Tab-separated table of C-alpha atoms in Angstrom:
chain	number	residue	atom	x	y	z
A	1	UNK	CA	4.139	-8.613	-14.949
A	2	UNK	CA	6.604	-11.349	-14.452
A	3	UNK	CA	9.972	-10.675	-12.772
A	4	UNK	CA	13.142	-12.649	-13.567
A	5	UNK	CA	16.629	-13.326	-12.389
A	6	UNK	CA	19.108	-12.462	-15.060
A	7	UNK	CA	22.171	-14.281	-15.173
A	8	UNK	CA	25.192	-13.335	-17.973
A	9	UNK	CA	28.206	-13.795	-19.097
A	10	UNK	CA	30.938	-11.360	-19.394
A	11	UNK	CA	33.179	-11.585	-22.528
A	12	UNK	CA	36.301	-12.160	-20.360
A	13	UNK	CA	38.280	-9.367	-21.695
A	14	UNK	CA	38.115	-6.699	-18.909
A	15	UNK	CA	40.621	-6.388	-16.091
A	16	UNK	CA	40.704	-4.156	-13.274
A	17	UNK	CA	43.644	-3.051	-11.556
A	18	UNK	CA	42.818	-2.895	-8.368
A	19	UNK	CA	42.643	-6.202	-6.116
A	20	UNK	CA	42.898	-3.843	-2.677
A	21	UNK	CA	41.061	-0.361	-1.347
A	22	UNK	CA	40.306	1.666	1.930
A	23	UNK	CA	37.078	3.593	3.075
A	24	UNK	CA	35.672	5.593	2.321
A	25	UNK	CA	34.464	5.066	-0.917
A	26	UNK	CA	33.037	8.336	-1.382
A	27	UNK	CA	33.574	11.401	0.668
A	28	UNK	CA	30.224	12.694	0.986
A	29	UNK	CA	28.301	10.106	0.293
A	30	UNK	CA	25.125	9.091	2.396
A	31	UNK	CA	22.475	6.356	1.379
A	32	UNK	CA	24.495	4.898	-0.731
A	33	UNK	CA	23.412	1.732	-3.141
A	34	UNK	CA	25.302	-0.071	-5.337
A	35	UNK	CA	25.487	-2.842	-7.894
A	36	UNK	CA	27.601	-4.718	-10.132
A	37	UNK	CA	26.922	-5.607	-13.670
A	38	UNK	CA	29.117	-8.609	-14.699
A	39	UNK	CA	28.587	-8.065	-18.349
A	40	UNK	CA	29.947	-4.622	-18.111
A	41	UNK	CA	32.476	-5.028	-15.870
A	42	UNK	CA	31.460	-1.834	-13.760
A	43	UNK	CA	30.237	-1.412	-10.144
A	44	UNK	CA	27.502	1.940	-10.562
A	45	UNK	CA	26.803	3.673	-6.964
A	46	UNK	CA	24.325	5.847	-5.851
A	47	UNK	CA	23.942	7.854	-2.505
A	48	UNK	CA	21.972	10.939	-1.568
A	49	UNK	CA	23.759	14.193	-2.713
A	50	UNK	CA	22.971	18.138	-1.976
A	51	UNK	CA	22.903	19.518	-5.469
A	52	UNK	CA	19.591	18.890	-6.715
A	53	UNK	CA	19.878	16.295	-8.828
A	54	UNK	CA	20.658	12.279	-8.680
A	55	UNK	CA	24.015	12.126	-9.558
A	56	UNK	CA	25.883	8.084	-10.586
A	57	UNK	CA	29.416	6.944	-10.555
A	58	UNK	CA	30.796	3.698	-12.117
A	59	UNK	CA	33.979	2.207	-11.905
A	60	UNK	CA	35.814	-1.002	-12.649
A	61	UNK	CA	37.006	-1.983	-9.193
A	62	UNK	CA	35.408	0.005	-5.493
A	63	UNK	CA	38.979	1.829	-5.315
A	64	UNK	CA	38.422	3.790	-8.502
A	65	UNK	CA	34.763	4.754	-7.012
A	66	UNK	CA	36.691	7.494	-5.137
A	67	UNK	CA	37.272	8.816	-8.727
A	68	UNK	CA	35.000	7.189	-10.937
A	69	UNK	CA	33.147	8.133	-13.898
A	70	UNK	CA	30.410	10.392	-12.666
A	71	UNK	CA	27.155	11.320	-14.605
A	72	UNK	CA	23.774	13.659	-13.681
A	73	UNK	CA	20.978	10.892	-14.259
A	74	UNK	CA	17.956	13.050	-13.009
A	75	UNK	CA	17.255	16.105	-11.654
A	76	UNK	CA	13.260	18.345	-11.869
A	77	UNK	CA	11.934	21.456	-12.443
A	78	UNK	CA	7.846	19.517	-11.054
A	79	UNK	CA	7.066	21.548	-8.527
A	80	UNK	CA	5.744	18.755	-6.325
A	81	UNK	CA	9.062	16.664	-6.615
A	82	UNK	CA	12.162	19.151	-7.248
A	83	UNK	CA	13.546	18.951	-3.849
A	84	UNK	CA	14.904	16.367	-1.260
A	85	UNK	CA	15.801	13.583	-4.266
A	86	UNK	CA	17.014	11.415	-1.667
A	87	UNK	CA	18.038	7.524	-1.558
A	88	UNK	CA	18.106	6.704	-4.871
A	89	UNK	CA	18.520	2.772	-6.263
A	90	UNK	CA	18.618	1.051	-9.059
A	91	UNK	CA	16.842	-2.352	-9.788
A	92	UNK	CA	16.574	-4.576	-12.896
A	93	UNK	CA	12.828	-5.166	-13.902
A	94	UNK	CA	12.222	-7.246	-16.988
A	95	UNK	CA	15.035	-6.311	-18.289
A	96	UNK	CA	14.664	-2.825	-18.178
A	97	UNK	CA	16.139	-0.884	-15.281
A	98	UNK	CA	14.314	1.393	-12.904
A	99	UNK	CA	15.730	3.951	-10.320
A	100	UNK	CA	13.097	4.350	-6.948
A	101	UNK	CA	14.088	7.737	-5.173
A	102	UNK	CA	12.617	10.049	-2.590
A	103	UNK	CA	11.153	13.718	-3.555
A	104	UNK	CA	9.363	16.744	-1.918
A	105	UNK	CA	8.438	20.215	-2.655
A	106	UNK	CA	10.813	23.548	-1.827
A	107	UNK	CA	10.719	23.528	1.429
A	108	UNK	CA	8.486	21.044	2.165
A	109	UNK	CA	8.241	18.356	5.032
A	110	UNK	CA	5.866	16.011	3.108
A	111	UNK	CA	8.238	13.631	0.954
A	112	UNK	CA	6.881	10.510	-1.475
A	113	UNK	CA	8.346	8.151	-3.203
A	114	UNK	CA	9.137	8.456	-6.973
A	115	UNK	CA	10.109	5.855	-9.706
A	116	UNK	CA	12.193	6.568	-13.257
A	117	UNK	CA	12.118	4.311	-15.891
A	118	UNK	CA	15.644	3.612	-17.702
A	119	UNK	CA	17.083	1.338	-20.381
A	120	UNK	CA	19.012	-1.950	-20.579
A	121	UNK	CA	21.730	-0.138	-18.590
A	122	UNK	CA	21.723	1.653	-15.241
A	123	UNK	CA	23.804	4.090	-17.816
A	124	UNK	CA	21.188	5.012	-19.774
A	125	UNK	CA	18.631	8.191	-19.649
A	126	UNK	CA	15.968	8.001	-17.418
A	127	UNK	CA	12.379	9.421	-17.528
A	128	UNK	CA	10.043	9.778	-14.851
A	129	UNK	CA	7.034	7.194	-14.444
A	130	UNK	CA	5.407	7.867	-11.705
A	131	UNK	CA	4.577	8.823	-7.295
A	132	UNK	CA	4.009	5.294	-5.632
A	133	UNK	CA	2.268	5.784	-2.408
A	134	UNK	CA	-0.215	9.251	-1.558
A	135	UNK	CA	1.390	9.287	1.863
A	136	UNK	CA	4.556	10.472	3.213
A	137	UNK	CA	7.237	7.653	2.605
A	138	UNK	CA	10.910	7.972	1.706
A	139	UNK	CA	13.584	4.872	1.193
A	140	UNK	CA	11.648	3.038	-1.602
A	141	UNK	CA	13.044	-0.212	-2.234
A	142	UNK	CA	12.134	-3.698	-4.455
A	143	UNK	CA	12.189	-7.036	-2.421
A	144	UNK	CA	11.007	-10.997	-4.293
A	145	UNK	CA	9.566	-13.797	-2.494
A	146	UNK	CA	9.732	-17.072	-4.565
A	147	UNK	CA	6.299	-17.653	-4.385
A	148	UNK	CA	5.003	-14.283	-3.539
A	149	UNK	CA	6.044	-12.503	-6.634
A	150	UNK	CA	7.883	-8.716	-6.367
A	151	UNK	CA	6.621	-6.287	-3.379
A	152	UNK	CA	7.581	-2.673	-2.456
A	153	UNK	CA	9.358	-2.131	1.009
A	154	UNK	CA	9.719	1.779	2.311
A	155	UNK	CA	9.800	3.886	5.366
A	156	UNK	CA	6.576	5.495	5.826
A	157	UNK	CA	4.483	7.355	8.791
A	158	UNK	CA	2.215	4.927	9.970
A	159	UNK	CA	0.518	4.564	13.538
A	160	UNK	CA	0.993	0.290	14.190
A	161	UNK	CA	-0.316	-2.077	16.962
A	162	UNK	CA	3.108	-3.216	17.278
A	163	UNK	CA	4.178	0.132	19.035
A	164	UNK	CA	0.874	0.107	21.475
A	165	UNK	CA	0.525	3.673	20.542
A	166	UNK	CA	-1.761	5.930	18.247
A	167	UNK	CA	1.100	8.051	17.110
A	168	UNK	CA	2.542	8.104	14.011
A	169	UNK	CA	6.398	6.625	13.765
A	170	UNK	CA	8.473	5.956	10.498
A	171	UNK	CA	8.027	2.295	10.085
A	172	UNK	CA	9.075	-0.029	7.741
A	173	UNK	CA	5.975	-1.049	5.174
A	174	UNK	CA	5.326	-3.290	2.427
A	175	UNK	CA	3.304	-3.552	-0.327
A	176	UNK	CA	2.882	-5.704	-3.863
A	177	UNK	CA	4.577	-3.866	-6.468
A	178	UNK	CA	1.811	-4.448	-9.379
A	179	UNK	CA	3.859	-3.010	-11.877
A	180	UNK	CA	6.854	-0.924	-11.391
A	181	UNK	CA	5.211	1.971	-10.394
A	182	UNK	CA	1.883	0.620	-8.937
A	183	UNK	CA	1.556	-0.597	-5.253
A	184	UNK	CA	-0.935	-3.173	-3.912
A	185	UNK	CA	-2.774	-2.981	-0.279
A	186	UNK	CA	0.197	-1.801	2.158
A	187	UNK	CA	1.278	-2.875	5.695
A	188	UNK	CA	3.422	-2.428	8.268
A	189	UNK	CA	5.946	-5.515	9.074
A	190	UNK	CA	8.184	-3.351	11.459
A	191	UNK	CA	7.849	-0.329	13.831
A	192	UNK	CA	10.173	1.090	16.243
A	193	UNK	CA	9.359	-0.862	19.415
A	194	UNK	CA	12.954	-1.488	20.594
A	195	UNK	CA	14.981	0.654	23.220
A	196	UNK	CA	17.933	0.653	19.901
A	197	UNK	CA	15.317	1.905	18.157
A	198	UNK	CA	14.249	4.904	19.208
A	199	UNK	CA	17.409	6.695	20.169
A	200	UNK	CA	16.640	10.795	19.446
A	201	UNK	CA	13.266	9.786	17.726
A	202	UNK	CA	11.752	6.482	16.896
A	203	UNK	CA	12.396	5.353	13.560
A	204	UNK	CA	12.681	2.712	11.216
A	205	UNK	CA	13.793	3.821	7.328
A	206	UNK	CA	16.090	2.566	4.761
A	207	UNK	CA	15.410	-1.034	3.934
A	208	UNK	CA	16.887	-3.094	1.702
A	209	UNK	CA	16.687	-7.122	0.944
A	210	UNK	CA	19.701	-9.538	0.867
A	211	UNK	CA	19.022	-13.175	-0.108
A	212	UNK	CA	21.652	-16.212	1.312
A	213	UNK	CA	20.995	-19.739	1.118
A	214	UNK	CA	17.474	-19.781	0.229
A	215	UNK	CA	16.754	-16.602	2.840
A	216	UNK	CA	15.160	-13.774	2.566
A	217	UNK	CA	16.141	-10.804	4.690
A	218	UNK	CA	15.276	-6.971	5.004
A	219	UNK	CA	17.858	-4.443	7.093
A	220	UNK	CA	16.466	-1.181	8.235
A	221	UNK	CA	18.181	1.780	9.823
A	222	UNK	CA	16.921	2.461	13.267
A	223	UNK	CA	16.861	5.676	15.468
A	224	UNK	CA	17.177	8.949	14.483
A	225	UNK	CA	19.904	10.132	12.002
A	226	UNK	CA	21.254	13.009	13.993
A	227	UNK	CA	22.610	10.088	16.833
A	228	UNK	CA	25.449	8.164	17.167
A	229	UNK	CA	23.268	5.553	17.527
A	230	UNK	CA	21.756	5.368	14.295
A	231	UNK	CA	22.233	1.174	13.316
A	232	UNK	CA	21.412	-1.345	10.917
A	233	UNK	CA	18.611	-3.958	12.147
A	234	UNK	CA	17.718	-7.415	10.815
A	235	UNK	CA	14.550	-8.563	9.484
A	236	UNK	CA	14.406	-12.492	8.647
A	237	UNK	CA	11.468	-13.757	6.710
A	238	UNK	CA	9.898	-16.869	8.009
A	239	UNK	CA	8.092	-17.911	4.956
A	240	UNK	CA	4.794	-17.071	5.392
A	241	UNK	CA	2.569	-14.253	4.382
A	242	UNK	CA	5.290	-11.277	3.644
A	243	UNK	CA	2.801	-8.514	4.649
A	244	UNK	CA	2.221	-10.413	7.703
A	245	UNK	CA	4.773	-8.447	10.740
A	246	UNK	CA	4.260	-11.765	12.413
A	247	UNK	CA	6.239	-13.160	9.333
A	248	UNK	CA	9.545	-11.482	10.535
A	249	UNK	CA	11.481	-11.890	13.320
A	250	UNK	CA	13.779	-8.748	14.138
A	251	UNK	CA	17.240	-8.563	15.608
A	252	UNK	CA	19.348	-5.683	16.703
A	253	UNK	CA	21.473	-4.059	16.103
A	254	UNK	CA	23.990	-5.989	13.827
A	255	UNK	CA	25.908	-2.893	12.995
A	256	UNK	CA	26.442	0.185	14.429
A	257	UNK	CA	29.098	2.557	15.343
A	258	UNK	CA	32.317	1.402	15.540
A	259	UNK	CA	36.630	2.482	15.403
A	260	UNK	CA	35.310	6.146	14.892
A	261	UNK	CA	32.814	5.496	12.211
A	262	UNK	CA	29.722	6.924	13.735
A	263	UNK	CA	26.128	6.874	12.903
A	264	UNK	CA	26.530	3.518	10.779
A	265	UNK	CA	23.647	2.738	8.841
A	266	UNK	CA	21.057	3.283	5.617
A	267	UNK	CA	22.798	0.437	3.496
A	268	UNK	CA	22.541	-1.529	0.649
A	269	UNK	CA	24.037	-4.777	-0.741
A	270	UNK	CA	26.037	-6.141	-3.962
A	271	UNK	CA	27.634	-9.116	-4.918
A	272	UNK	CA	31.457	-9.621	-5.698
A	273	UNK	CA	32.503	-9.401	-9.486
A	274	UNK	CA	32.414	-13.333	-9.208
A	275	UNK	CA	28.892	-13.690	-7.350
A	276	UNK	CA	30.265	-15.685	-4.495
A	277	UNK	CA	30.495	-13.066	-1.846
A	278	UNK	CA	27.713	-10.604	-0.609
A	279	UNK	CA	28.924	-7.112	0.433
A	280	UNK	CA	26.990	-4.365	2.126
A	281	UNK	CA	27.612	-0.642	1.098
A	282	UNK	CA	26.345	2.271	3.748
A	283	UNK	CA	27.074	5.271	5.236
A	284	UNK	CA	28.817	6.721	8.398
A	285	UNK	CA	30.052	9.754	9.798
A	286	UNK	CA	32.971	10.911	11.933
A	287	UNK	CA	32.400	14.783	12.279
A	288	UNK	CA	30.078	15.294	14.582
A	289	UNK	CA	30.185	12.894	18.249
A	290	UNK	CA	26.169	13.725	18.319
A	291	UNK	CA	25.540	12.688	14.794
A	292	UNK	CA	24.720	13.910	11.471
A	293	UNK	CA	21.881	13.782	8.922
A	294	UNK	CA	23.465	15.793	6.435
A	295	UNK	CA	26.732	16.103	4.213
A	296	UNK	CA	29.237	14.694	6.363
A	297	UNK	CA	28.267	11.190	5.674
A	298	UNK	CA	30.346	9.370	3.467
A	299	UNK	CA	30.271	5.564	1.941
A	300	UNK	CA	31.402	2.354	3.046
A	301	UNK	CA	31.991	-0.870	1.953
A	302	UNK	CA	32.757	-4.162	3.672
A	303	UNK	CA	32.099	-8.002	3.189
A	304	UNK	CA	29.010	-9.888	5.016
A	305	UNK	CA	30.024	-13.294	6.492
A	306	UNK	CA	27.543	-16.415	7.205
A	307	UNK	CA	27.149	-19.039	9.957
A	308	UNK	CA	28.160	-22.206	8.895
A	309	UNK	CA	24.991	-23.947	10.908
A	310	UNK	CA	22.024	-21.261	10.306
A	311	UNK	CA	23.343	-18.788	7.552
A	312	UNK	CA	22.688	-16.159	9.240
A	313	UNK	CA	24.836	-12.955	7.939
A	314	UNK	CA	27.345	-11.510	10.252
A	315	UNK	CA	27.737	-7.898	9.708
A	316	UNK	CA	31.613	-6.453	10.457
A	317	UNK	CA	31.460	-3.557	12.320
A	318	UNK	CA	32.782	-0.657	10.667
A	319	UNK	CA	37.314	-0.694	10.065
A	320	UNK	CA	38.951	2.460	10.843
A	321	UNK	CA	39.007	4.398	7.412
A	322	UNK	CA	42.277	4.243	5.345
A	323	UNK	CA	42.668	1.016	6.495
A	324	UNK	CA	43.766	-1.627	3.286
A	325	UNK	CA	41.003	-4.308	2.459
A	326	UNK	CA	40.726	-7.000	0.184
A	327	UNK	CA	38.766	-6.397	-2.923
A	328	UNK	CA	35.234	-8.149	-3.706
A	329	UNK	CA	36.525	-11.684	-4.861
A	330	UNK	CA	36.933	-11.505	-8.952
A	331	UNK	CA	38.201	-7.866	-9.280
A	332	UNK	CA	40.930	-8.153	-11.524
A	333	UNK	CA	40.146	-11.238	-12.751
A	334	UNK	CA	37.960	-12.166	-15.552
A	335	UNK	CA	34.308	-13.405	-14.998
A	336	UNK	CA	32.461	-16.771	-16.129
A	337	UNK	CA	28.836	-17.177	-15.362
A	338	UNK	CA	28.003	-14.662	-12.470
A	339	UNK	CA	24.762	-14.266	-10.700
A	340	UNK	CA	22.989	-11.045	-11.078
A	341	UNK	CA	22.589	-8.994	-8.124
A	342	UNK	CA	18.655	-10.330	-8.199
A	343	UNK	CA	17.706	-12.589	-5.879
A	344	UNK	CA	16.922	-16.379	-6.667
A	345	UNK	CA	14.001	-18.274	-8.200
A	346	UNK	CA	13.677	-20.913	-5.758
């Protein structure tokens, strides 16, 4: 199957309002992902909700996310998957976009990860395609290497000779997405080794790529959820072999709780209306001083800088909420030739 960047053009004739907003985005709102479609001129988010059933939002600028157009895209009567539909995203394959979630039986502590098949829109109906792994795993995501083709990265329960031990910790694995519901041979490329890691429980869940200056990168979320110290860590790609955990070098943690935002992490990233400025969505909580895994999470947004010598991202720890911010760079404003939210073809 071949995998391609889309670029567009809008039609110029959309304007949002908006050219400020505050945190949070969304009031209960954990795992979130997000991205922007230039040609329609509307940001669609997606986060982990209690109801039973995926739920979207879309909006013309991240302000009017707070009340945005909202719309059930999936919920299941399968025994096997009705419960837990957790961390849902949405990625363009082919044209044709897909939504990878989490899913468990009632009651039910083993959890897989699921794929939909949708239209030419994130808006459009979805229909279920397929399970992806046979073994616990939760936080599916999509991830392209230039000369490596598409791959599947995800949290799963793996023992690893990078943590010296035989038991079982969520790590972050990878695999060759075949097609968009098929894996290849799996691996693991991170485990919870690090002291900032293992905070409550060892873990490592919730990764998602981010591509800068010809770089390839993967955050995670480490420690256990139900800690302040739940963070984002960084996973840079050397170039080599992608299944290879010798092909990543990890740093830690680039954000985590911060101005009363607690429990920073499970993120995701999207690019300005213009496609000159990467952004990273997540979640954080400010409830519960021990932590929370559970409704009291709600979304945030906030701009990734760069070094000017290395490129390396610089993640800004979380603002106080209610605090004014500058929009993505283009809100308001209409768009010329915009880069996808896909990563390049170099």
């Amino acid at each position: 199957m071949h995998f391609h960047l889309v670029f567009v053009i809008a039609a110029c004739s959309w304007f949002a309002s908006a050219s400020t907003f505050t945190n949070p985005l969304r009031k209960h709102g954990a795992d979130p992902s997000m991205v922007y479609i230039v040609s329609e001129g509307y940001y669609y988010l997606l986060n982990t909700a209690s109801r039973g059933y995926i739920e979207m939002v879309r909006a013309k600028n991240l302000e009017g996310l707070k009340t945005g157009e909202t719309k059930k895209v999936w919920s299941d009567t399968t025994a096997s998957r009705c419960c837990d539909l957790w961390a849902p995203e949405i990625h363009e394959l082919d044209g044709t976009w897909y939504m990878y979630y989490t899913a468990s039986a009632a009651g039910a502590s083993e959890h897989y990860p699921h794929v939909l098949k949708g239209g030419a829109s994130p808006w459009d109906e979805y229909t279920y395609l397929g399970q992806l792994s046979p073994s616990w795993g939760i936080d599916g995501s999509t991830i392209h290497f230039p000369k490596h083709g598409r791959y599947f990265i995800w949290s799963c329960l793996r023992s690893s000779e990078l943590t010296h031990s035989p038991e079982n910790h969520q790590a972050i694995c990878i695999a060759p997405l075949l097609s968009p519901n098929k894996l290849g041979k799996g691996s693991v490329i991170s485990a919870p080794t690090h002291a900032w890691e293992r905070h409550g429980f060892p873990v490592n869940e919730g990764p998602h790529a981010m591509y800068h200056a010809n770089k390839t990168y993967i955050t995670f979320s480490a420690s256990f959820c139900g800690t302040q110290y739940y963070s984002l860590g960084l996973l840079t790609w050397t170039g080599e072999e992608p299944t290879d955990p010798r092909s990543w070098i990890k740093t830690g943690p680039v954000l985590s709780s911060a101005d009363g935002n607690l429990g920073t992490g499970h993120n995701g990233f999207f690019r300005s209306p213009d496609g000159t400025e990467i952004w990273n969505v997540f979640h954080a909580e400010n409830e519960f001083p021990q932590g929370n895994c559970g409704g009291a999470r709600y979304t945030m947004a906030e701009r990734v800088s760069f070094e000017d010598d290395s490129g390396r991202p610089i993640f800004q720890q979380a603002m106080g909420l209610s605090k004014e911010q500058k929009a993505p760079s283009g809100e308001g404003k209409p768009s010329g030739l915009a880069r996808h939210h896909e990563p390049p073809q170099n």
